[in-house]
CSV table of C-alpha atoms in Angstrom, one decimal:
chain,number,residue,atom,x,y,z
G,104,UNK,CA,-80.5,-29.1,-23.6
G,105,UNK,CA,-82.2,-27.5,-20.6
G,106,UNK,CA,-79.6,-29.1,-18.4
G,107,UNK,CA,-76.9,-28.0,-20.4
G,108,UNK,CA,-78.3,-24.2,-20.2
G,109,UNK,CA,-78.7,-24.6,-16.3
G,110,UNK,CA,-75.0,-25.8,-15.9
G,111,UNK,CA,-73.7,-22.9,-17.8
G,112,UNK,CA,-75.7,-20.6,-15.9
G,113,UNK,CA,-74.2,-22.1,-12.7
G,114,UNK,CA,-71.0,-21.6,-14.1
G,115,UNK,CA,-71.6,-18.0,-15.0
G,116,UNK,CA,-72.9,-17.2,-11.7
G,117,UNK,CA,-69.9,-18.6,-10.2
G,118,UNK,CA,-67.6,-16.7,-12.4
G,119,UNK,CA,-69.5,-13.5,-11.5
G,120,UNK,CA,-69.2,-14.4,-7.6
G,121,UNK,CA,-65.3,-15.0,-7.9
G,122,UNK,CA,-64.9,-11.5,-10.3
G,123,UNK,CA,-67.0,-9.5,-7.5
G,124,UNK,CA,-65.0,-11.1,-4.7
G,125,UNK,CA,-61.8,-10.5,-6.5
G,126,UNK,CA,-62.7,-6.7,-6.8
G,127,UNK,CA,-63.6,-6.4,-3.1
G,128,UNK,CA,-60.2,-7.7,-2.2
G,129,UNK,CA,-58.0,-5.6,-4.9
G,130,UNK,CA,-58.1,-2.4,-2.7
G,131,UNK,CA,-56.8,-4.3,0.2
G,132,UNK,CA,-53.9,-5.9,-2.2
G,133,UNK,CA,-53.3,-2.3,-3.4
G,134,UNK,CA,-52.4,-0.8,0.1
G,135,UNK,CA,-50.5,-4.1,1.1
G,136,UNK,CA,-48.2,-3.2,-2.1
G,137,UNK,CA,-47.9,0.5,-1.3
G,138,UNK,CA,-47.0,-0.2,2.3
G,139,UNK,CA,-44.8,-3.2,1.8
G,140,UNK,CA,-41.0,-2.3,2.0
G,141,UNK,CA,-38.1,-3.9,1.4
G,142,UNK,CA,-34.7,-3.7,3.4
G,143,UNK,CA,-33.0,-0.3,2.9
G,144,UNK,CA,-30.0,-0.7,0.3
G,145,UNK,CA,-28.1,2.0,2.1
G,146,UNK,CA,-28.1,2.3,6.0
G,147,UNK,CA,-26.6,4.7,8.5
G,148,UNK,CA,-24.3,2.1,10.3
G,149,UNK,CA,-22.4,4.7,12.8
G,150,UNK,CA,-22.4,8.7,13.2
G,151,UNK,CA,-20.8,11.3,15.3
G,152,UNK,CA,-22.5,14.8,16.1
G,153,UNK,CA,-20.4,16.1,18.9
G,154,UNK,CA,-17.9,18.6,17.3
G,155,UNK,CA,-15.0,17.7,19.2
G,156,UNK,CA,-12.5,15.7,16.8
G,157,UNK,CA,-15.1,16.1,14.2
G,158,UNK,CA,-18.5,14.9,13.1
G,159,UNK,CA,-18.9,11.7,10.6
G,160,UNK,CA,-21.7,9.6,9.2
G,161,UNK,CA,-20.9,6.2,8.2
G,162,UNK,CA,-23.3,4.3,5.7
G,163,UNK,CA,-23.4,0.4,4.5
G,164,UNK,CA,-24.4,-0.7,1.4
G,165,UNK,CA,-26.4,-3.8,2.7
G,166,UNK,CA,-27.2,-4.7,-0.9
G,167,UNK,CA,-25.9,-7.1,-3.2
G,168,UNK,CA,-25.4,-4.4,-6.0
G,169,UNK,CA,-23.2,-1.6,-6.5
G,170,UNK,CA,-24.8,1.8,-5.5
G,171,UNK,CA,-23.9,4.7,-7.5
G,172,UNK,CA,-23.4,7.4,-4.9
G,173,UNK,CA,-23.6,10.3,-7.3
G,174,UNK,CA,-27.2,9.8,-6.9
G,175,UNK,CA,-27.5,9.6,-2.9
G,176,UNK,CA,-28.0,12.7,-0.8
G,177,UNK,CA,-27.6,13.5,3.0
G,178,UNK,CA,-30.6,15.7,3.5
G,179,UNK,CA,-30.1,17.6,6.7
G,180,UNK,CA,-32.7,19.6,9.2
G,181,UNK,CA,-31.9,21.2,12.2
G,182,UNK,CA,-34.7,19.6,14.2
G,183,UNK,CA,-36.0,16.2,15.0
G,184,UNK,CA,-39.4,17.4,14.4
G,185,UNK,CA,-39.3,18.8,11.0
G,186,UNK,CA,-42.0,21.0,11.3
G,187,UNK,CA,-39.8,23.3,13.8
G,188,UNK,CA,-36.9,23.1,11.4
G,189,UNK,CA,-35.6,26.5,10.5
G,190,UNK,CA,-32.9,25.5,8.3
G,191,UNK,CA,-31.7,22.4,5.9
G,192,UNK,CA,-29.1,21.6,3.7
G,193,UNK,CA,-28.2,18.8,1.2
G,194,UNK,CA,-24.9,17.0,1.3
G,195,UNK,CA,-24.2,15.4,-2.4
G,196,UNK,CA,-22.1,12.3,-2.5
G,197,UNK,CA,-19.9,10.7,-5.1
G,198,UNK,CA,-18.0,7.6,-6.1
G,199,UNK,CA,-19.5,3.7,-6.3
G,200,UNK,CA,-20.2,1.6,-3.3
G,201,UNK,CA,-19.6,-1.9,-3.8
G,202,UNK,CA,-22.0,-4.6,-1.7
G,203,UNK,CA,-21.2,-4.8,1.7
G,204,UNK,CA,-18.6,-1.7,1.6
G,205,UNK,CA,-18.5,1.4,3.8
G,206,UNK,CA,-19.0,4.8,3.0
G,207,UNK,CA,-17.4,7.8,5.1
G,208,UNK,CA,-18.4,11.4,5.1
G,209,UNK,CA,-16.6,13.5,7.7
G,210,UNK,CA,-15.2,16.5,8.5
G,211,UNK,CA,-12.4,15.8,10.7
G,212,UNK,CA,-9.4,13.3,11.1
G,213,UNK,CA,-10.5,10.0,11.2
G,214,UNK,CA,-9.0,6.4,11.9
G,215,UNK,CA,-9.6,4.3,9.1
G,216,UNK,CA,-9.9,0.5,10.3
G,217,UNK,CA,-11.1,-1.0,7.6
G,218,UNK,CA,-12.4,-0.7,3.9
G,219,UNK,CA,-14.3,2.5,3.1
G,220,UNK,CA,-14.9,5.0,0.6
G,221,UNK,CA,-14.0,8.5,1.8
G,222,UNK,CA,-15.6,11.5,1.5
G,223,UNK,CA,-14.8,14.9,3.4
G,224,UNK,CA,-17.2,17.5,3.6
G,225,UNK,CA,-18.5,20.4,6.0
G,226,UNK,CA,-20.9,19.1,8.0
G,227,UNK,CA,-21.7,21.5,10.7
G,228,UNK,CA,-24.8,19.6,12.3
G,229,UNK,CA,-26.4,21.1,15.2
G,230,UNK,CA,-25.4,18.9,18.7
G,231,UNK,CA,-28.8,20.2,19.9
G,232,UNK,CA,-31.2,18.7,17.7
G,233,UNK,CA,-31.4,17.4,14.3
G,234,UNK,CA,-32.2,14.8,11.4
G,235,UNK,CA,-30.5,13.5,8.5
G,236,UNK,CA,-32.4,11.6,5.9
G,237,UNK,CA,-30.6,9.5,3.7
G,238,UNK,CA,-32.0,9.3,0.0
G,239,UNK,CA,-31.4,8.5,-3.6
G,240,UNK,CA,-32.6,10.9,-6.6
G,241,UNK,CA,-33.9,9.0,-9.4
G,242,UNK,CA,-34.6,10.1,-13.0
G,243,UNK,CA,-35.2,7.8,-16.0
G,244,UNK,CA,-34.1,9.9,-18.5
G,245,UNK,CA,-33.5,13.6,-19.7
G,246,UNK,CA,-36.3,15.6,-19.2
G,247,UNK,CA,-38.1,13.0,-17.1
G,248,UNK,CA,-39.7,13.0,-13.8
G,249,UNK,CA,-37.5,13.1,-10.9
G,250,UNK,CA,-38.3,10.7,-7.6
G,251,UNK,CA,-36.6,10.2,-4.4
G,252,UNK,CA,-36.2,6.8,-2.6
G,253,UNK,CA,-35.4,7.2,1.2
G,254,UNK,CA,-32.9,4.7,2.5
G,255,UNK,CA,-32.6,5.4,6.0
G,256,UNK,CA,-32.8,8.3,8.7
G,257,UNK,CA,-31.9,9.2,12.4
G,258,UNK,CA,-33.2,12.1,14.4
G,259,UNK,CA,-31.3,13.1,17.7
G,260,UNK,CA,-31.7,15.5,20.6
G,261,UNK,CA,-29.3,16.8,23.3
G,262,UNK,CA,-32.3,16.4,25.7
G,263,UNK,CA,-34.3,13.3,26.3
G,264,UNK,CA,-37.2,12.9,24.1
G,265,UNK,CA,-39.3,10.3,23.1
G,266,UNK,CA,-38.8,8.5,19.9
G,267,UNK,CA,-35.8,10.6,19.3
G,268,UNK,CA,-32.1,9.3,19.9
G,269,UNK,CA,-30.4,11.1,22.7
G,270,UNK,CA,-27.0,12.1,22.1
G,271,UNK,CA,-24.2,11.0,24.5
G,272,UNK,CA,-22.8,13.6,26.8
G,273,UNK,CA,-19.2,13.1,25.7
G,274,UNK,CA,-17.3,12.7,22.6
G,275,UNK,CA,-18.5,9.1,22.0
G,276,UNK,CA,-20.1,8.2,18.4
G,277,UNK,CA,-23.1,5.9,18.4
G,278,UNK,CA,-23.2,2.6,16.7
G,279,UNK,CA,-26.4,0.8,15.1
G,280,UNK,CA,-28.0,-2.4,16.2
G,281,UNK,CA,-29.3,-5.2,15.4
G,282,UNK,CA,-26.3,-6.5,13.4
G,283,UNK,CA,-26.0,-10.0,11.4
G,284,UNK,CA,-23.4,-12.7,11.9
G,285,UNK,CA,-20.7,-10.5,10.2
G,286,UNK,CA,-21.1,-7.4,12.7
G,287,UNK,CA,-23.0,-5.4,9.9
G,288,UNK,CA,-26.2,-3.5,10.4
G,289,UNK,CA,-29.4,-5.4,9.5
G,290,UNK,CA,-32.1,-3.2,9.3
G,291,UNK,CA,-35.4,-4.1,8.0
G,292,UNK,CA,-36.9,-0.7,7.3
G,293,UNK,CA,-36.0,2.8,7.4
G,294,UNK,CA,-35.2,4.2,11.2
G,295,UNK,CA,-35.3,0.6,12.6
G,296,UNK,CA,-33.3,-0.4,15.3
G,297,UNK,CA,-31.3,1.1,18.2
G,298,UNK,CA,-27.9,2.7,19.2
G,299,UNK,CA,-25.2,2.2,21.8
G,300,UNK,CA,-22.7,4.8,22.5
G,301,UNK,CA,-19.0,4.0,21.6
G,302,UNK,CA,-15.6,5.7,21.9
G,303,UNK,CA,-12.2,4.6,20.8
G,304,UNK,CA,-10.0,2.3,23.1
G,305,UNK,CA,-7.1,4.3,24.5
G,306,UNK,CA,-4.8,1.5,23.8
G,307,UNK,CA,-5.9,0.6,20.4
G,308,UNK,CA,-7.9,3.5,17.9
G,309,UNK,CA,-9.4,0.7,15.8
G,310,UNK,CA,-11.1,-1.0,18.8
G,311,UNK,CA,-14.4,0.3,20.0
G,312,UNK,CA,-15.5,0.1,23.6
G,313,UNK,CA,-19.1,1.1,25.2
G,314,UNK,CA,-19.0,3.0,28.4
G,315,UNK,CA,-20.8,1.3,31.0
G,316,UNK,CA,-21.0,2.3,34.8
G,317,UNK,CA,-19.8,-0.3,37.4
G,318,UNK,CA,-19.4,-2.9,34.5
G,319,UNK,CA,-16.2,-3.5,32.7
G,320,UNK,CA,-16.0,-1.8,29.3
G,321,UNK,CA,-17.4,-4.4,26.4
G,322,UNK,CA,-14.8,-4.1,23.5
G,323,UNK,CA,-15.8,-4.3,19.9
G,324,UNK,CA,-12.8,-5.2,18.0
G,325,UNK,CA,-12.2,-4.0,14.5
G,326,UNK,CA,-9.4,-4.4,12.2
G,327,UNK,CA,-6.9,-1.4,10.8
G,328,UNK,CA,-6.4,-3.2,7.3
G,329,UNK,CA,-8.3,-5.9,5.3
G,330,UNK,CA,-7.5,-9.8,6.0
G,331,UNK,CA,-5.3,-10.7,2.9
G,332,UNK,CA,-8.5,-12.8,1.5
G,333,UNK,CA,-10.6,-9.5,1.6
G,334,UNK,CA,-11.0,-7.9,-2.0
G,335,UNK,CA,-9.1,-4.4,-1.9
G,336,UNK,CA,-11.2,-1.9,-4.1
G,337,UNK,CA,-11.1,1.5,-2.9
G,338,UNK,CA,-11.6,5.2,-3.5
G,339,UNK,CA,-10.6,8.0,-1.5
G,340,UNK,CA,-12.4,11.3,-2.3
G,341,UNK,CA,-11.4,14.8,-0.7
G,342,UNK,CA,-9.0,15.4,2.2
G,343,UNK,CA,-8.0,13.1,5.0
G,344,UNK,CA,-5.8,12.7,7.8
G,345,UNK,CA,-2.0,12.8,6.7
G,346,UNK,CA,1.6,13.4,8.1
G,347,UNK,CA,1.2,16.6,7.9
G,348,UNK,CA,-2.5,17.3,8.8
G,349,UNK,CA,-3.0,14.9,11.5
G,350,UNK,CA,-0.5,14.8,13.4
G,351,UNK,CA,0.9,11.6,15.4
G,352,UNK,CA,0.2,8.2,14.0
G,353,UNK,CA,-1.5,7.9,10.6
G,354,UNK,CA,-1.9,5.6,7.9
G,355,UNK,CA,-0.5,6.4,4.6
G,356,UNK,CA,-3.4,7.9,2.3
G,357,UNK,CA,-2.8,5.0,-0.5
G,358,UNK,CA,-3.2,2.1,1.9
G,359,UNK,CA,-6.8,2.7,2.5
G,360,UNK,CA,-8.6,-0.2,1.6
G,361,UNK,CA,-5.7,-2.3,0.6
G,362,UNK,CA,-5.1,-5.9,2.0
G,363,UNK,CA,-2.1,-5.9,4.7
G,364,UNK,CA,1.1,-7.4,3.5
G,365,UNK,CA,1.8,-10.7,4.6
G,366,UNK,CA,5.2,-12.1,6.5
G,367,UNK,CA,5.9,-14.9,4.0
G,368,UNK,CA,9.5,-16.3,5.0
G,369,UNK,CA,12.2,-15.8,7.7
G,370,UNK,CA,15.9,-17.2,7.6
G,371,UNK,CA,17.4,-17.5,11.2
G,372,UNK,CA,20.4,-18.8,10.7
G,373,UNK,CA,22.1,-18.5,7.3
G,374,UNK,CA,24.9,-21.2,6.4
G,375,UNK,CA,28.4,-20.2,5.9
G,376,UNK,CA,29.9,-18.0,4.4
G,377,UNK,CA,26.9,-16.0,5.0
G,378,UNK,CA,26.4,-14.3,8.4
G,379,UNK,CA,23.7,-13.8,11.1
G,380,UNK,CA,24.8,-10.2,11.0
G,381,UNK,CA,24.5,-9.5,7.3
G,382,UNK,CA,22.4,-12.4,5.7
G,383,UNK,CA,19.3,-12.8,8.2
G,384,UNK,CA,16.1,-11.9,6.2
G,385,UNK,CA,12.4,-11.1,7.1
G,386,UNK,CA,10.3,-11.3,3.7
G,387,UNK,CA,7.2,-9.4,3.0
G,388,UNK,CA,4.5,-10.1,0.2
G,389,UNK,CA,2.5,-7.6,-0.9
G,390,UNK,CA,-0.9,-9.2,-2.1
G,391,UNK,CA,-2.5,-6.0,-3.7
G,392,UNK,CA,-2.1,-4.8,-7.3
G,393,UNK,CA,-0.9,-1.6,-5.8
G,394,UNK,CA,1.9,-0.5,-4.1
G,395,UNK,CA,1.9,-0.5,-0.1
G,396,UNK,CA,3.6,2.2,1.7
G,397,UNK,CA,5.4,0.8,4.9
G,398,UNK,CA,5.9,4.6,6.6
G,399,UNK,CA,5.1,4.2,10.2
G,400,UNK,CA,4.8,0.3,10.4
G,401,UNK,CA,7.3,-1.7,12.3
G,402,UNK,CA,8.5,-5.5,12.9
G,403,UNK,CA,8.4,-6.9,16.3
G,404,UNK,CA,11.0,-9.9,16.7
G,405,UNK,CA,10.9,-12.2,19.7
G,406,UNK,CA,8.7,-14.4,22.1
G,407,UNK,CA,9.0,-12.7,25.3
G,408,UNK,CA,11.5,-9.7,25.2
G,409,UNK,CA,10.8,-8.3,21.5
G,410,UNK,CA,12.9,-6.0,19.5
G,411,UNK,CA,11.7,-3.8,16.7
G,412,UNK,CA,12.6,-2.3,13.3
G,413,UNK,CA,10.5,0.7,12.1
G,414,UNK,CA,10.4,1.1,8.6
G,415,UNK,CA,11.8,4.7,7.6
G,416,UNK,CA,9.4,7.1,5.9
G,417,UNK,CA,8.7,6.5,1.7
G,418,UNK,CA,9.7,2.6,2.0
G,419,UNK,CA,7.6,0.9,-0.6
G,420,UNK,CA,6.1,-2.4,-1.3
G,421,UNK,CA,5.9,-2.7,-4.9
G,422,UNK,CA,2.6,-4.6,-6.3
G,423,UNK,CA,2.4,-8.4,-5.9
G,424,UNK,CA,6.1,-8.3,-4.9
G,425,UNK,CA,8.1,-10.3,-2.6
G,426,UNK,CA,10.8,-8.1,-0.6
G,427,UNK,CA,13.5,-9.4,1.6
G,428,UNK,CA,14.7,-6.9,4.6
G,429,UNK,CA,18.1,-8.1,5.6
G,430,UNK,CA,19.7,-7.8,9.3
G,431,UNK,CA,22.4,-5.7,7.7
G,432,UNK,CA,19.8,-3.1,7.3
G,433,UNK,CA,17.2,-3.9,10.2
G,434,UNK,CA,20.0,-4.4,12.8
G,435,UNK,CA,17.6,-6.8,14.3
G,436,UNK,CA,18.6,-10.5,14.9
G,437,UNK,CA,16.6,-13.6,14.4
G,438,UNK,CA,17.1,-16.0,17.3
G,439,UNK,CA,18.5,-19.5,16.0
G,440,UNK,CA,16.7,-21.1,19.1
G,441,UNK,CA,13.1,-20.1,18.4
G,442,UNK,CA,11.7,-16.8,17.6
G,443,UNK,CA,8.6,-15.0,15.9
G,444,UNK,CA,8.1,-11.8,14.0
G,445,UNK,CA,5.1,-9.5,13.9
G,446,UNK,CA,4.2,-6.9,11.6
G,447,UNK,CA,2.8,-4.0,13.4
G,448,UNK,CA,0.9,-1.0,12.0
G,449,UNK,CA,1.3,2.6,12.9
G,450,UNK,CA,-1.4,2.4,15.6
G,451,UNK,CA,0.4,-0.6,17.3
G,452,UNK,CA,-2.1,-2.9,15.9
G,453,UNK,CA,-0.6,-6.4,15.1
G,454,UNK,CA,-1.8,-6.8,11.5
G,455,UNK,CA,0.3,-9.8,10.5
G,456,UNK,CA,2.6,-12.2,12.5
G,457,UNK,CA,4.7,-16.0,11.4
G,458,UNK,CA,4.2,-18.8,13.9
G,459,UNK,CA,6.8,-19.5,16.2
G,460,UNK,CA,9.6,-21.5,15.1
G,461,UNK,CA,12.0,-23.8,16.7
G,462,UNK,CA,16.0,-24.1,17.0
G,463,UNK,CA,17.0,-23.9,13.4
G,464,UNK,CA,19.8,-25.6,11.9
G,465,UNK,CA,22.1,-23.5,9.0
G,466,UNK,CA,20.3,-22.4,6.0
G,467,UNK,CA,16.8,-23.7,6.8
G,468,UNK,CA,14.2,-21.2,6.1
G,469,UNK,CA,10.7,-20.6,7.9
G,470,UNK,CA,8.4,-20.4,5.0
G,471,UNK,CA,4.7,-20.0,4.6
G,472,UNK,CA,2.8,-22.4,2.1
G,473,UNK,CA,-1.1,-22.4,1.7
G,474,UNK,CA,-1.5,-20.9,5.3
G,475,UNK,CA,1.0,-23.2,6.9
G,476,UNK,CA,4.5,-22.7,8.3
G,477,UNK,CA,6.9,-25.0,7.2
G,478,UNK,CA,11.0,-25.6,7.2
G,479,UNK,CA,12.4,-25.7,3.8
G,480,UNK,CA,16.1,-26.2,2.6
G,481,UNK,CA,15.7,-23.6,-0.3
G,482,UNK,CA,15.8,-20.3,1.0
G,483,UNK,CA,14.1,-17.9,-1.6
G,484,UNK,CA,14.6,-14.0,-0.5
G,485,UNK,CA,12.5,-11.9,-3.0
G,486,UNK,CA,10.8,-14.8,-4.7
G,487,UNK,CA,7.9,-17.4,-4.5
G,488,UNK,CA,8.7,-19.8,-1.6
G,489,UNK,CA,10.0,-23.2,-2.6
G,490,UNK,CA,9.3,-25.9,-0.2
G,491,UNK,CA,11.8,-28.7,-0.3
G,492,UNK,CA,10.6,-32.1,0.8
G,493,UNK,CA,14.1,-33.0,2.1
G,494,UNK,CA,13.6,-30.2,4.9
G,495,UNK,CA,12.0,-32.9,7.3
G,496,UNK,CA,12.0,-32.8,10.9
G,497,UNK,CA,15.9,-33.8,10.8
G,498,UNK,CA,16.2,-30.5,9.2
G,499,UNK,CA,15.2,-28.7,12.3
G,500,UNK,CA,16.9,-29.5,15.6
G,501,UNK,CA,14.4,-30.8,18.2
G,502,UNK,CA,13.1,-28.4,20.9
G,503,UNK,CA,9.8,-26.9,19.3
G,504,UNK,CA,6.9,-29.2,19.1
G,505,UNK,CA,4.8,-26.6,16.6
G,506,UNK,CA,8.1,-27.0,14.3
G,507,UNK,CA,8.1,-30.9,14.3
G,508,UNK,CA,4.4,-30.7,13.7
G,509,UNK,CA,4.7,-28.6,10.6
G,510,UNK,CA,7.5,-30.4,9.2
G,511,UNK,CA,6.3,-33.6,9.6
G,512,UNK,CA,3.3,-32.4,7.6
G,513,UNK,CA,5.6,-31.6,4.9
G,514,UNK,CA,7.4,-35.0,5.0
G,515,UNK,CA,4.0,-36.7,4.9
G,516,UNK,CA,3.1,-34.7,1.5
G,517,UNK,CA,6.5,-35.7,0.1
G,518,UNK,CA,6.2,-39.7,1.3
G,519,UNK,CA,2.5,-39.8,-0.1
G,520,UNK,CA,4.0,-38.4,-3.7
G,521,UNK,CA,5.9,-41.6,-3.6
G,522,UNK,CA,3.1,-44.0,-2.6
G,523,UNK,CA,4.3,-44.5,1.1
G,524,UNK,CA,1.8,-43.6,3.9
G,525,UNK,CA,3.3,-40.6,5.8
G,526,UNK,CA,3.5,-40.8,9.6
G,527,UNK,CA,0.7,-38.2,10.0
G,528,UNK,CA,-1.7,-40.8,8.3
G,529,UNK,CA,-0.1,-43.8,10.2
G,530,UNK,CA,-0.8,-41.5,13.4
G,531,UNK,CA,-4.5,-41.4,12.1
G,532,UNK,CA,-5.0,-45.0,11.5
G,533,UNK,CA,-3.7,-45.6,15.1
G,534,UNK,CA,-5.7,-43.3,16.5
G,535,UNK,CA,-9.0,-45.1,15.3
G,536,UNK,CA,-10.6,-47.1,18.2
G,537,UNK,CA,-11.3,-50.7,18.4
G,538,UNK,CA,-14.9,-49.9,19.6
G,539,UNK,CA,-15.2,-47.6,16.2
G,540,UNK,CA,-14.0,-50.6,14.2
G,541,UNK,CA,-16.5,-52.9,16.1
G,542,UNK,CA,-19.3,-50.5,15.3
G,543,UNK,CA,-18.4,-50.1,11.6
G,544,UNK,CA,-18.3,-54.0,11.5
G,545,UNK,CA,-21.7,-54.3,13.0
G,546,UNK,CA,-23.2,-51.9,10.4
G,547,UNK,CA,-22.0,-53.6,7.7
G,548,UNK,CA,-23.1,-56.8,8.7
G,549,UNK,CA,-26.7,-55.3,9.3
G,550,UNK,CA,-26.9,-54.0,6.1
G,551,UNK,CA,-25.8,-57.3,4.7
G,552,UNK,CA,-28.6,-58.9,6.6
G,553,UNK,CA,-31.2,-56.5,5.3
G,554,UNK,CA,-29.9,-56.5,1.8
G,555,UNK,CA,-30.4,-60.4,1.5
G,556,UNK,CA,-33.1,-61.2,3.9
G,557,UNK,CA,-35.1,-62.6,1.2
G,558,UNK,CA,-32.5,-65.3,0.0
G,559,UNK,CA,-31.8,-66.0,3.5
G,560,UNK,CA,-35.6,-66.7,4.2
G,561,UNK,CA,-35.7,-68.7,1.3
G,562,UNK,CA,-32.6,-70.8,2.3
G,563,UNK,CA,-34.3,-71.2,5.6
G,564,UNK,CA,-37.3,-72.6,4.1
G,565,UNK,CA,-35.5,-74.8,2.1
G,566,UNK,CA,-33.5,-76.2,5.1
G,567,UNK,CA,-36.7,-77.0,7.0
G,568,UNK,CA,-38.4,-78.7,4.0
G,569,UNK,CA,-35.0,-80.8,3.7
G,570,UNK,CA,-34.8,-81.6,7.3
G,571,UNK,CA,-38.6,-82.8,7.5
G,572,UNK,CA,-38.2,-84.9,4.3
G,573,UNK,CA,-34.8,-86.7,6.2
G,574,UNK,CA,-36.8,-87.2,9.1
G,575,UNK,CA,-39.4,-89.1,7.3
G,576,UNK,CA,-36.8,-91.0,5.2
G,577,UNK,CA,-35.2,-92.3,8.4
G,578,UNK,CA,-38.4,-93.3,10.0
């Protein structure tokens, strides 16, 4: 009994020591929880303070959740040292920003080069000194306490100041670093990272270049429109550059955030009684569930010297539609001996292109199917493409290795459907080296030896025993 009491007392002593130890580290744990921070959900990815051509802030949703921008504010102070600030203002935002999306707050014309939400506002930020804080306002319910969450901030100065971002002397903007593999800003905590000065390329408004003394410019490419595989949601808030306000090239407002149209089919050599001058066509597909305006866009046709057709103002592609543009309207011809078509945006960027084709026979179309360009004997202007298995290399005259490669692929798929090994597959078999086959055979033999090693050993012992028995019998 005394032994049991002693064990109990020792156990209680251990519990007491553990409790004391736990109580001693709780303050440290609480401090760690207070100072532990998640990566900010909303970060500043680019900004411009110089007043020429307007000011702007670009925000990026770095989280995997939608952000209600109606609860987000830009809080501006007119000094990088808040103790010395003499004025401040709050710029309220609105809309819904999807994961990975961008949100532009601007007070001047801006070339929209990728999916974003646009909210034009009067900024009026000081180019001498200032701070902008990105924060969210949180309230659990009506009448409840209001709290704020700081996402990110930036302080700047015209003069060089320690710990403060110095503004460039010219009309450049500042781009956030570091970035992840998708070129999105990757910031572990508010205010973290560095900035590089960038400006729009003279030849391409949607290419940013850094200006470095005695070194060639480093070009950072962006795309004026989304790729066809990119989701198209967008919200446009407030004013933006239009034909009447911006002057020069502009992107139709309704296109912002939409996917680029796709060149889907070409007919270079219509069969009789159709003619090249009237019945050649270039077909575009609009992958969006909204209309796409082609004002300012153009076709460029040719491999070396190019001919162009600029779409008249107000040309519309209906949602999810196929639209054929005939030579009778465009007055541009597709060369029967080989050519290519490019779709160019109002700023001169090539946003979509067909693959080059070779010499085409009568009434053979060059069509897109599952990201492959194939020759087909069934032209389908204004409709979904039909790839006819009969349109093999024999339907396309020799002269383009690219065309032969593509049409061979179509024939192979047709032959495979009939149980016949296509020429592509035959070539792949022929390309297998004898050394490769020998290696595979060696591996198979090795595996067999390992798998049946016990049986082989027993057989070997049995063979030796039988051989000894035969020798004794012979003697």
